[in-house]
CSV table of N, CA and C in Angstrom, one decimal:
chain,number,residue,atom,x,y,z
A,265,UNK,N,0.9,-1.3,0.1
A,265,UNK,CA,-0.1,0.0,0.1
A,265,UNK,C,0.9,1.4,0.0
A,266,UNK,N,0.6,2.3,-0.8
A,266,UNK,CA,1.2,3.6,-1.0
A,266,UNK,C,0.3,4.6,-0.3
A,267,UNK,N,1.0,5.3,0.6
A,267,UNK,CA,0.6,6.7,1.2
A,267,UNK,C,1.0,7.8,0.7
A,268,UNK,N,0.2,9.1,0.7
A,268,UNK,CA,0.7,10.3,0.4
A,268,UNK,C,0.3,11.2,1.8
A,269,UNK,N,1.2,11.9,2.4
A,269,UNK,CA,0.9,12.6,3.4
A,269,UNK,C,1.1,14.3,3.2
A,270,UNK,N,0.3,14.8,3.8
A,270,UNK,CA,0.3,16.4,3.7
A,270,UNK,C,0.6,17.0,5.0
A,271,UNK,N,1.5,17.8,5.5
A,271,UNK,CA,1.5,18.2,6.9
A,271,UNK,C,2.2,19.6,7.0
A,272,UNK,N,1.9,20.2,8.0
A,272,UNK,CA,2.4,21.6,8.4
A,272,UNK,C,2.7,21.5,9.9
A,273,UNK,N,3.7,22.1,10.3
A,273,UNK,CA,3.9,22.4,11.8
A,273,UNK,C,3.8,24.0,11.9
A,274,UNK,N,3.3,24.3,13.3
A,274,UNK,CA,3.0,25.6,13.9
A,274,UNK,C,3.6,25.7,15.1
A,275,UNK,N,4.0,26.9,15.5
A,275,UNK,CA,3.5,28.3,14.9
A,275,UNK,C,4.4,28.7,13.8
A,276,UNK,N,3.7,29.4,12.8
A,276,UNK,CA,4.4,30.0,11.5
A,276,UNK,C,5.5,30.9,12.1
A,277,UNK,N,6.5,31.4,11.3
A,277,UNK,CA,7.2,32.4,11.6
A,277,UNK,C,7.7,32.7,10.0
A,278,UNK,N,7.3,34.1,9.6
A,278,UNK,CA,7.4,34.4,8.1
A,278,UNK,C,9.0,34.9,8.0
A,279,UNK,N,9.6,35.3,9.0
A,279,UNK,CA,11.0,35.9,8.9
A,279,UNK,C,11.9,34.9,8.9
A,280,UNK,N,12.0,33.7,9.6
A,280,UNK,CA,12.9,32.7,9.6
A,280,UNK,C,12.1,31.4,10.0
A,281,UNK,N,12.7,30.3,9.5
A,281,UNK,CA,12.1,29.0,9.7
A,281,UNK,C,12.3,28.7,11.1
A,282,UNK,N,11.5,28.4,11.9
A,282,UNK,CA,11.3,27.7,13.4
A,282,UNK,C,12.1,26.5,13.5
A,283,UNK,N,12.8,26.2,14.6
A,283,UNK,CA,13.3,24.9,14.8
A,283,UNK,C,12.6,23.8,14.4
A,284,UNK,N,11.1,23.7,14.8
A,284,UNK,CA,10.4,22.6,14.4
A,284,UNK,C,10.4,22.5,13.0
A,285,UNK,N,10.2,23.6,12.2
A,285,UNK,CA,10.2,23.1,10.8
A,285,UNK,C,11.4,22.8,10.1
A,286,UNK,N,12.5,23.1,10.7
A,286,UNK,CA,13.9,22.5,10.2
A,286,UNK,C,13.9,20.9,10.6
A,287,UNK,N,13.5,20.9,11.7
A,287,UNK,CA,13.5,19.4,12.2
A,287,UNK,C,12.5,18.6,11.4
A,288,UNK,N,11.4,19.3,11.1
A,288,UNK,CA,10.4,18.4,10.0
A,288,UNK,C,11.1,18.0,8.6
A,289,UNK,N,11.8,19.0,8.2
A,289,UNK,CA,12.3,19.1,6.9
A,289,UNK,C,13.5,18.0,6.9
A,290,UNK,N,14.3,17.9,8.0
A,290,UNK,CA,15.3,16.9,8.2
A,290,UNK,C,14.7,15.4,8.2
A,291,UNK,N,13.8,15.4,9.1
A,291,UNK,CA,13.2,13.9,9.1
A,291,UNK,C,12.6,13.6,8.0
A,292,UNK,N,11.7,14.4,7.2
A,292,UNK,CA,11.1,13.9,6.0
A,292,UNK,C,12.1,13.6,4.7
A,293,UNK,N,13.1,14.5,4.7
A,293,UNK,CA,14.2,14.3,3.6
A,293,UNK,C,15.0,13.3,3.9
A,294,UNK,N,15.3,12.7,5.4
A,294,UNK,CA,16.2,11.4,5.5
A,294,UNK,C,15.3,10.1,5.4
A,295,UNK,N,14.0,10.3,5.5
A,295,UNK,CA,13.1,9.1,5.2
A,295,UNK,C,13.3,8.4,4.0
A,296,UNK,N,12.9,7.0,3.9
A,296,UNK,CA,12.9,6.3,2.8
A,296,UNK,C,11.7,6.4,2.0
A,297,UNK,N,11.7,7.8,1.4
A,297,UNK,CA,10.1,7.8,0.6
A,297,UNK,C,10.6,8.0,-0.8
A,298,UNK,N,9.6,8.0,-1.6
A,298,UNK,CA,9.8,7.9,-2.9
A,298,UNK,C,9.7,9.4,-3.5
A,299,UNK,N,8.7,10.4,-3.0
A,299,UNK,CA,8.6,11.7,-3.3
A,299,UNK,C,8.6,12.6,-2.1
A,300,UNK,N,9.3,13.8,-2.2
A,300,UNK,CA,9.1,14.7,-1.1
A,300,UNK,C,9.1,15.9,-1.6
A,301,UNK,N,8.2,17.0,-1.1
A,301,UNK,CA,8.0,18.1,-1.6
A,301,UNK,C,7.9,19.1,-0.3
A,302,UNK,N,8.9,19.8,0.0
A,302,UNK,CA,8.8,20.8,1.1
A,302,UNK,C,8.7,22.1,0.8
A,303,UNK,N,7.7,22.9,1.3
A,303,UNK,CA,7.3,24.2,1.0
A,303,UNK,C,7.4,25.0,2.2
A,304,UNK,N,7.2,26.4,2.2
A,304,UNK,CA,7.0,27.2,3.5
A,304,UNK,C,5.8,26.8,4.2
A,305,UNK,N,4.6,26.7,3.5
A,305,UNK,CA,3.5,26.4,4.1
A,305,UNK,C,2.8,25.0,4.1
A,306,UNK,N,3.6,23.9,3.6
A,306,UNK,CA,3.0,23.0,3.6
A,306,UNK,C,3.9,21.9,2.8
A,307,UNK,N,3.9,20.7,3.2
A,307,UNK,CA,4.8,19.6,2.8
A,307,UNK,C,4.0,18.4,2.3
A,308,UNK,N,4.5,17.7,1.5
A,308,UNK,CA,4.1,16.3,1.0
A,308,UNK,C,5.1,15.5,0.9
A,309,UNK,N,4.7,14.2,1.1
A,309,UNK,CA,5.5,13.0,0.9
A,309,UNK,C,4.8,11.7,0.5
A,310,UNK,N,5.4,10.9,-0.1
A,310,UNK,CA,4.7,9.8,-0.6
A,310,UNK,C,5.5,8.5,-0.7
A,311,UNK,N,5.0,7.5,-0.3
A,311,UNK,CA,5.9,6.2,-0.4
A,311,UNK,C,5.1,5.0,0.2
A,312,UNK,N,5.9,4.0,0.3
A,312,UNK,CA,5.4,2.7,1.1
A,312,UNK,C,4.7,3.1,2.3
A,313,UNK,N,3.7,2.5,2.7
A,313,UNK,CA,3.2,2.6,3.9
A,313,UNK,C,4.0,2.4,5.3
A,314,UNK,N,4.8,1.6,5.2
A,314,UNK,CA,5.5,1.3,6.4
A,314,UNK,C,6.5,2.7,6.4
A,315,UNK,N,7.1,2.9,5.4
A,315,UNK,CA,8.1,4.1,5.3
A,315,UNK,C,7.3,5.4,5.8
A,316,UNK,N,6.3,5.7,5.2
A,316,UNK,CA,5.5,6.8,5.7
A,316,UNK,C,5.2,6.8,7.0
A,317,UNK,N,4.7,5.8,7.5
A,317,UNK,CA,4.3,5.7,8.9
A,317,UNK,C,5.4,5.8,9.9
A,318,UNK,N,6.6,5.3,9.6
A,318,UNK,CA,7.8,5.3,10.4
A,318,UNK,C,8.2,6.9,10.6
A,319,UNK,N,8.4,7.5,9.1
A,319,UNK,CA,8.5,8.9,9.0
A,319,UNK,C,7.9,9.9,10.0
A,320,UNK,N,6.4,9.5,9.8
A,320,UNK,CA,5.4,10.3,10.7
A,320,UNK,C,5.5,10.2,12.1
A,321,UNK,N,5.9,9.0,12.6
A,321,UNK,CA,6.4,8.6,14.2
A,321,UNK,C,7.3,9.8,14.5
A,322,UNK,N,8.4,9.6,13.7
A,322,UNK,CA,9.6,10.5,13.9
A,322,UNK,C,9.4,11.8,13.8
A,323,UNK,N,8.8,12.3,12.8
A,323,UNK,CA,8.1,13.7,12.6
A,323,UNK,C,7.3,14.1,13.7
A,324,UNK,N,6.5,13.6,14.2
A,324,UNK,CA,5.6,14.1,15.4
A,324,UNK,C,6.5,14.2,16.7
A,325,UNK,N,7.2,13.0,17.0
A,325,UNK,CA,8.1,13.1,18.3
A,325,UNK,C,9.1,14.3,18.1
A,326,UNK,N,9.8,14.4,17.1
A,326,UNK,CA,10.9,15.4,17.0
A,326,UNK,C,10.5,16.8,16.8
A,327,UNK,N,9.3,17.0,16.0
A,327,UNK,CA,8.7,18.6,16.0
A,327,UNK,C,8.2,18.8,17.3
A,328,UNK,N,7.3,18.0,18.0
A,328,UNK,CA,6.8,18.7,19.1
A,328,UNK,C,8.0,18.9,20.2
A,329,UNK,N,8.9,18.2,20.2
A,329,UNK,CA,10.2,18.3,21.2
A,329,UNK,C,11.0,19.5,20.6
A,330,UNK,N,10.8,19.8,19.5
A,330,UNK,CA,11.4,21.1,18.8
A,330,UNK,C,10.9,22.5,19.2
A,331,UNK,N,9.5,22.3,19.6
A,331,UNK,CA,8.6,23.5,19.8
A,331,UNK,C,7.4,23.7,19.2
A,332,UNK,N,7.1,22.8,18.3
A,332,UNK,CA,5.7,22.9,17.5
A,332,UNK,C,4.7,22.8,18.5
A,333,UNK,N,3.6,23.7,18.3
A,333,UNK,CA,2.4,23.5,19.2
A,333,UNK,C,1.3,22.9,18.5
A,334,UNK,N,1.5,22.6,17.2
A,334,UNK,CA,0.4,22.0,16.3
A,334,UNK,C,1.2,21.4,15.1
A,335,UNK,N,0.6,20.2,15.0
A,335,UNK,CA,1.2,19.6,13.8
A,335,UNK,C,-0.1,19.0,12.8
A,336,UNK,N,-0.4,19.6,11.8
A,336,UNK,CA,-1.7,19.1,11.1
A,336,UNK,C,-1.1,18.2,10.0
A,337,UNK,N,-1.9,17.0,9.9
A,337,UNK,CA,-1.6,16.1,8.7
A,337,UNK,C,-2.5,15.3,8.3
A,338,UNK,N,-2.5,15.1,6.9
A,338,UNK,CA,-3.5,14.5,6.3
A,338,UNK,C,-3.0,13.4,5.5
A,339,UNK,N,-3.5,12.1,5.7
A,339,UNK,CA,-2.7,10.8,5.0
A,339,UNK,C,-4.0,10.2,4.1
A,340,UNK,N,-3.3,9.8,2.8
A,340,UNK,CA,-4.2,9.5,1.8
A,340,UNK,C,-3.7,8.0,1.3
A,341,UNK,N,-4.5,7.0,1.1
A,341,UNK,CA,-3.8,6.0,0.2
A,341,UNK,C,-4.2,6.4,-1.2
A,342,UNK,N,-2.7,6.0,-1.7
A,342,UNK,CA,-2.5,6.5,-3.1
A,342,UNK,C,-2.9,5.1,-4.0
A,343,UNK,N,-4.1,5.2,-5.0
A,343,UNK,CA,-4.4,4.3,-5.7
A,343,UNK,C,-3.5,4.3,-7.2
A,344,UNK,N,-3.9,3.4,-8.0
A,344,UNK,CA,-3.4,3.1,-9.2
A,344,UNK,C,-3.4,4.4,-10.0
A,345,UNK,N,-4.7,5.0,-10.0
A,345,UNK,CA,-4.8,6.0,-11.1
A,345,UNK,C,-4.5,7.5,-10.4
A,346,UNK,N,-4.4,7.3,-9.2
A,346,UNK,CA,-3.9,8.9,-8.3
A,346,UNK,C,-2.5,9.4,-8.7
A,347,UNK,N,-2.6,10.5,-8.7
A,347,UNK,CA,-1.4,11.4,-8.8
A,347,UNK,C,-1.2,12.3,-7.6
């Protein structure tokens, strides 16, 4: 099964990336995922379910420890015809 996840961490800081945002980028880019798109207001990643879920566990734990007060995420099962 393949999963696609979209996530954001808060609070936002438009002047400089907060520690929790940098940690989120580090975790997701280091994970064994097939596609990663990191942006200033939202991030997406896609891969096999085990890899995505493992990355999400690390993402949640590490971003909260780094000062995130909210982590919003949406997880979708990616089917054959989905892009």
